[in-house]
């Protein structure tokens, strides 16, 4: 089955700096790669996703890049703010996001924004 | 917006009890999932269902069962709770994209 590795487990950055979280996956059939943000006491919330026919996607301060050849994808957050502090999870799926196969998650990154 | 509601935020149960965790979604999604979340292990898939009365094992089904009698409701059952099932349990539903509930933190004592 799919295996998703996520690094680092903890990331501390100064407010205003950029943060990058990296994930690798093992199943070449994976074609949907979402990123979730989980705040304390809440369930994971989708923040951005990318499908395998696209190399990069941006949404304001957040971007995701995908390298299918190397089987890795990354989350980039620019101009970090205190409200970006949370645990971030990457995930992979073979169902193009249609929801039939479930998601395989990385172990999470605790992002800390230092004031 | 899709809403996924888990009936309890916190539960404390005794070892050996039968435990039911309930999840309801309001958007007529076919697919529903149960995950457990543990520190350092991320989210792991327990069971999922793609239709009423259908169920599929995920990566860690041992010690759990599920029930889907109605499309909007997916229940996770711990037949005989054990302390190693103390965890955060997350339900999700999907059609295009996945939506998670807020989780149930279960403690088995």
CSV table of C-alpha atoms in Angstrom, one decimal:
chain,number,residue,atom,x,y,z
A,1,UNK,CA,0.0,0.0,0.0
A,2,UNK,CA,0.8,3.7,-0.1
A,3,UNK,CA,3.4,5.1,2.4
A,4,UNK,CA,3.7,8.9,2.9
A,5,UNK,CA,6.7,10.3,4.7
A,6,UNK,CA,6.5,13.9,6.0
A,7,UNK,CA,9.3,16.2,7.2
A,8,UNK,CA,10.1,17.9,9.5
A,9,UNK,CA,8.0,16.8,12.4
A,10,UNK,CA,8.4,20.3,14.0
A,11,UNK,CA,9.2,23.6,12.3
A,12,UNK,CA,9.7,26.9,14.0
A,13,UNK,CA,10.0,30.1,11.9
A,14,UNK,CA,9.9,33.8,12.6
A,15,UNK,CA,6.8,35.6,11.8
A,16,UNK,CA,7.0,37.0,8.3
A,17,UNK,CA,9.4,34.3,7.1
A,18,UNK,CA,8.5,31.4,4.8
A,19,UNK,CA,7.8,27.8,5.9
A,20,UNK,CA,8.3,24.7,3.7
A,21,UNK,CA,7.0,21.2,4.6
A,22,UNK,CA,8.0,18.2,2.4
A,23,UNK,CA,6.3,14.9,1.7
A,24,UNK,CA,7.3,11.8,-0.3
A,25,UNK,CA,5.0,9.0,-1.4
A,26,UNK,CA,5.6,5.5,-2.6
A,27,UNK,CA,2.7,4.5,-4.9
A,28,UNK,CA,3.1,5.8,-8.4
A,29,UNK,CA,-0.6,5.4,-8.9
A,30,UNK,CA,-1.4,8.2,-6.4
A,31,UNK,CA,-2.9,11.2,-8.2
A,32,UNK,CA,-4.4,13.4,-5.5
A,33,UNK,CA,-2.4,15.2,-2.9
A,34,UNK,CA,-4.2,17.4,-0.3
A,35,UNK,CA,-2.8,19.4,2.6
A,36,UNK,CA,-4.7,19.7,5.9
A,37,UNK,CA,-4.3,22.2,8.7
A,38,UNK,CA,-5.4,21.0,12.2
A,39,UNK,CA,-5.8,23.5,15.0
A,40,UNK,CA,-6.1,22.5,18.6
A,41,UNK,CA,-9.4,20.7,19.4
A,42,UNK,CA,-10.6,20.7,15.8
A,43,UNK,CA,-10.7,18.2,12.9
A,44,UNK,CA,-8.3,18.6,9.9
A,45,UNK,CA,-9.4,21.3,7.5
A,46,UNK,CA,-8.4,21.2,3.8
A,47,UNK,CA,-6.2,24.2,2.9
A,48,UNK,CA,-5.0,23.3,-0.6
A,49,UNK,CA,-4.8,20.3,-2.9
A,50,UNK,CA,-3.2,19.3,-6.1
A,51,UNK,CA,-3.8,16.6,-8.7
A,52,UNK,CA,-1.1,14.8,-10.7
A,53,UNK,CA,-1.8,16.6,-13.9
A,54,UNK,CA,-0.6,19.9,-12.3
A,55,UNK,CA,2.9,20.8,-11.1
A,56,UNK,CA,2.1,23.8,-8.9
A,57,UNK,CA,-0.9,25.5,-7.4
A,58,UNK,CA,-1.2,28.7,-5.4
A,59,UNK,CA,-3.8,30.2,-3.2
A,60,UNK,CA,-2.7,33.6,-1.7
A,61,UNK,CA,0.2,32.9,0.7
A,62,UNK,CA,0.0,29.1,0.2
A,63,UNK,CA,1.4,27.1,-2.6
A,64,UNK,CA,1.9,23.4,-3.3
A,65,UNK,CA,4.4,21.9,-5.7
A,66,UNK,CA,4.4,18.3,-7.1
A,67,UNK,CA,7.3,16.4,-8.6
A,68,UNK,CA,5.8,13.1,-10.0
A,69,UNK,CA,9.1,11.7,-11.1
A,70,UNK,CA,10.6,12.1,-7.7
A,71,UNK,CA,7.3,11.3,-6.0
A,72,UNK,CA,7.5,14.3,-3.7
A,73,UNK,CA,5.3,17.3,-3.0
A,74,UNK,CA,5.8,20.3,-0.8
A,75,UNK,CA,3.7,23.0,1.0
A,76,UNK,CA,5.0,26.5,0.9
A,77,UNK,CA,3.7,29.2,3.2
A,78,UNK,CA,5.0,32.7,2.7
A,79,UNK,CA,4.8,35.7,5.0
A,80,UNK,CA,3.8,33.5,7.9
A,81,UNK,CA,1.5,34.9,10.6
A,82,UNK,CA,0.7,33.8,14.1
A,83,UNK,CA,-2.6,32.2,13.0
A,84,UNK,CA,-0.6,29.8,10.7
A,85,UNK,CA,0.6,28.0,13.9
A,86,UNK,CA,-1.0,24.5,13.7
A,87,UNK,CA,-0.3,20.9,12.8
A,88,UNK,CA,-0.1,20.3,9.0
A,89,UNK,CA,-0.7,17.0,7.4
A,90,UNK,CA,0.0,15.9,3.8
A,91,UNK,CA,-1.9,13.0,2.3
A,92,UNK,CA,-2.1,11.0,-0.9
A,93,UNK,CA,-4.8,9.1,-2.7
A,94,UNK,CA,-5.4,7.1,-5.9
A,95,UNK,CA,-8.9,8.3,-6.5
A,96,UNK,CA,-8.3,11.8,-7.9
A,97,UNK,CA,-9.9,13.3,-4.9
A,98,UNK,CA,-13.2,11.6,-5.6
A,99,UNK,CA,-13.2,10.0,-2.2
A,100,UNK,CA,-13.5,6.3,-3.1
A,101,UNK,CA,-10.2,5.1,-1.8
A,102,UNK,CA,-9.5,7.0,1.4
A,103,UNK,CA,-6.4,9.1,2.1
A,104,UNK,CA,-3.0,8.0,3.4
A,105,UNK,CA,-1.5,10.6,5.7
A,106,UNK,CA,1.9,11.7,6.7
A,107,UNK,CA,2.6,11.9,10.4
A,108,UNK,CA,2.2,15.7,10.6
A,109,UNK,CA,4.3,18.8,11.1
A,110,UNK,CA,3.8,21.1,14.0
A,111,UNK,CA,4.4,24.6,12.7
A,112,UNK,CA,5.3,27.2,15.3
A,113,UNK,CA,5.3,30.9,14.3
A,114,UNK,CA,7.6,32.8,16.6
A,115,UNK,CA,6.6,36.5,17.1
B,1,UNK,CA,-20.7,23.7,3.3
B,2,UNK,CA,-20.6,20.0,4.1
B,3,UNK,CA,-21.0,19.3,7.8
B,4,UNK,CA,-19.7,16.2,9.4
B,5,UNK,CA,-20.9,15.8,13.0
B,6,UNK,CA,-19.5,13.5,15.6
B,7,UNK,CA,-21.9,13.0,18.5
B,8,UNK,CA,-19.4,13.2,21.3
B,9,UNK,CA,-16.3,15.3,21.8
B,10,UNK,CA,-15.0,13.4,24.8
B,11,UNK,CA,-15.8,9.9,26.0
B,12,UNK,CA,-14.5,7.9,29.0
B,13,UNK,CA,-15.2,4.2,28.9
B,14,UNK,CA,-14.1,1.2,31.0
B,15,UNK,CA,-12.0,-1.7,29.6
B,16,UNK,CA,-14.3,-4.4,28.2
B,17,UNK,CA,-17.2,-2.0,27.5
B,18,UNK,CA,-18.9,-1.9,24.1
B,19,UNK,CA,-18.5,1.6,22.6
B,20,UNK,CA,-20.3,3.2,19.8
B,21,UNK,CA,-19.0,6.3,18.0
B,22,UNK,CA,-21.5,8.0,15.8
B,23,UNK,CA,-20.9,10.2,12.7
B,24,UNK,CA,-23.5,12.0,10.6
B,25,UNK,CA,-23.0,14.0,7.4
B,26,UNK,CA,-25.5,16.2,5.8
B,27,UNK,CA,-24.5,16.3,2.1
B,28,UNK,CA,-25.6,13.0,0.8
B,29,UNK,CA,-22.0,11.7,0.3
B,30,UNK,CA,-21.6,8.1,-0.7
B,31,UNK,CA,-18.2,7.7,1.0
B,32,UNK,CA,-17.5,7.8,4.7
B,33,UNK,CA,-14.4,7.0,6.7
B,34,UNK,CA,-13.1,6.4,10.2
B,35,UNK,CA,-9.6,7.3,11.2
B,36,UNK,CA,-7.7,7.3,14.5
B,37,UNK,CA,-5.1,9.9,15.3
B,38,UNK,CA,-2.3,9.3,17.6
B,39,UNK,CA,0.7,11.6,18.4
B,40,UNK,CA,3.6,10.8,16.1
B,41,UNK,CA,1.6,8.4,14.0
B,42,UNK,CA,-0.7,10.8,12.1
B,43,UNK,CA,-4.1,9.6,10.9
B,44,UNK,CA,-4.6,6.0,10.2
B,45,UNK,CA,-7.6,4.5,8.3
B,46,UNK,CA,-9.7,2.0,10.3
B,47,UNK,CA,-12.7,1.4,8.1
B,48,UNK,CA,-14.5,3.0,5.2
B,49,UNK,CA,-17.8,2.6,3.4
B,50,UNK,CA,-18.8,3.6,-0.1
B,51,UNK,CA,-22.5,2.8,0.2
B,52,UNK,CA,-25.2,1.8,2.7
B,53,UNK,CA,-24.5,-1.6,4.2
B,54,UNK,CA,-21.1,-1.7,2.5
B,55,UNK,CA,-17.8,-1.6,4.4
B,56,UNK,CA,-14.2,-2.0,3.7
B,57,UNK,CA,-11.2,-2.6,6.0
B,58,UNK,CA,-8.6,0.1,6.2
B,59,UNK,CA,-5.1,-0.2,7.5
B,60,UNK,CA,-5.9,-1.0,11.2
B,61,UNK,CA,-9.3,-2.7,11.5
B,62,UNK,CA,-8.4,-5.0,14.3
B,63,UNK,CA,-10.6,-4.5,17.3
B,64,UNK,CA,-13.2,-2.4,15.5
B,65,UNK,CA,-16.3,-2.9,13.4
B,66,UNK,CA,-18.6,-0.5,11.6
B,67,UNK,CA,-22.2,-0.1,10.7
B,68,UNK,CA,-23.9,1.9,7.9
B,69,UNK,CA,-27.6,1.4,7.9
B,70,UNK,CA,-28.4,4.8,6.5
B,71,UNK,CA,-26.4,6.9,4.0
B,72,UNK,CA,-25.9,9.8,6.3
B,73,UNK,CA,-24.7,7.8,9.3
B,74,UNK,CA,-21.6,5.8,9.9
B,75,UNK,CA,-20.9,4.2,13.2
B,76,UNK,CA,-17.6,2.9,14.6
B,77,UNK,CA,-18.0,0.1,17.2
B,78,UNK,CA,-15.4,-1.1,19.7
B,79,UNK,CA,-16.8,-4.5,20.7
B,80,UNK,CA,-14.7,-4.7,23.8
B,81,UNK,CA,-12.7,-1.6,24.5
B,82,UNK,CA,-9.1,-1.8,25.5
B,83,UNK,CA,-6.7,0.8,26.8
B,84,UNK,CA,-4.7,0.7,23.6
B,85,UNK,CA,-7.8,2.1,21.9
B,86,UNK,CA,-7.5,5.3,23.8
B,87,UNK,CA,-7.1,7.8,20.9
B,88,UNK,CA,-8.7,10.6,18.9
B,89,UNK,CA,-11.2,9.3,16.4
B,90,UNK,CA,-12.0,11.3,13.3
B,91,UNK,CA,-14.9,10.7,10.9
B,92,UNK,CA,-14.8,12.0,7.3
B,93,UNK,CA,-17.1,12.0,4.3
B,94,UNK,CA,-16.3,12.6,0.7
B,95,UNK,CA,-17.6,12.9,-2.8
B,96,UNK,CA,-15.0,15.2,-4.3
B,97,UNK,CA,-12.6,16.1,-1.5
B,98,UNK,CA,-12.8,15.0,2.1
B,99,UNK,CA,-14.5,16.8,5.0
B,100,UNK,CA,-13.6,15.8,8.6
B,101,UNK,CA,-15.6,16.1,11.8
B,102,UNK,CA,-14.2,17.6,14.9
B,103,UNK,CA,-13.2,14.3,16.4
B,104,UNK,CA,-14.1,12.2,19.5
B,105,UNK,CA,-11.4,11.9,22.1
B,106,UNK,CA,-11.9,8.4,23.7
B,107,UNK,CA,-10.2,7.4,26.9
B,108,UNK,CA,-10.4,3.8,27.9
B,109,UNK,CA,-9.6,3.2,31.6
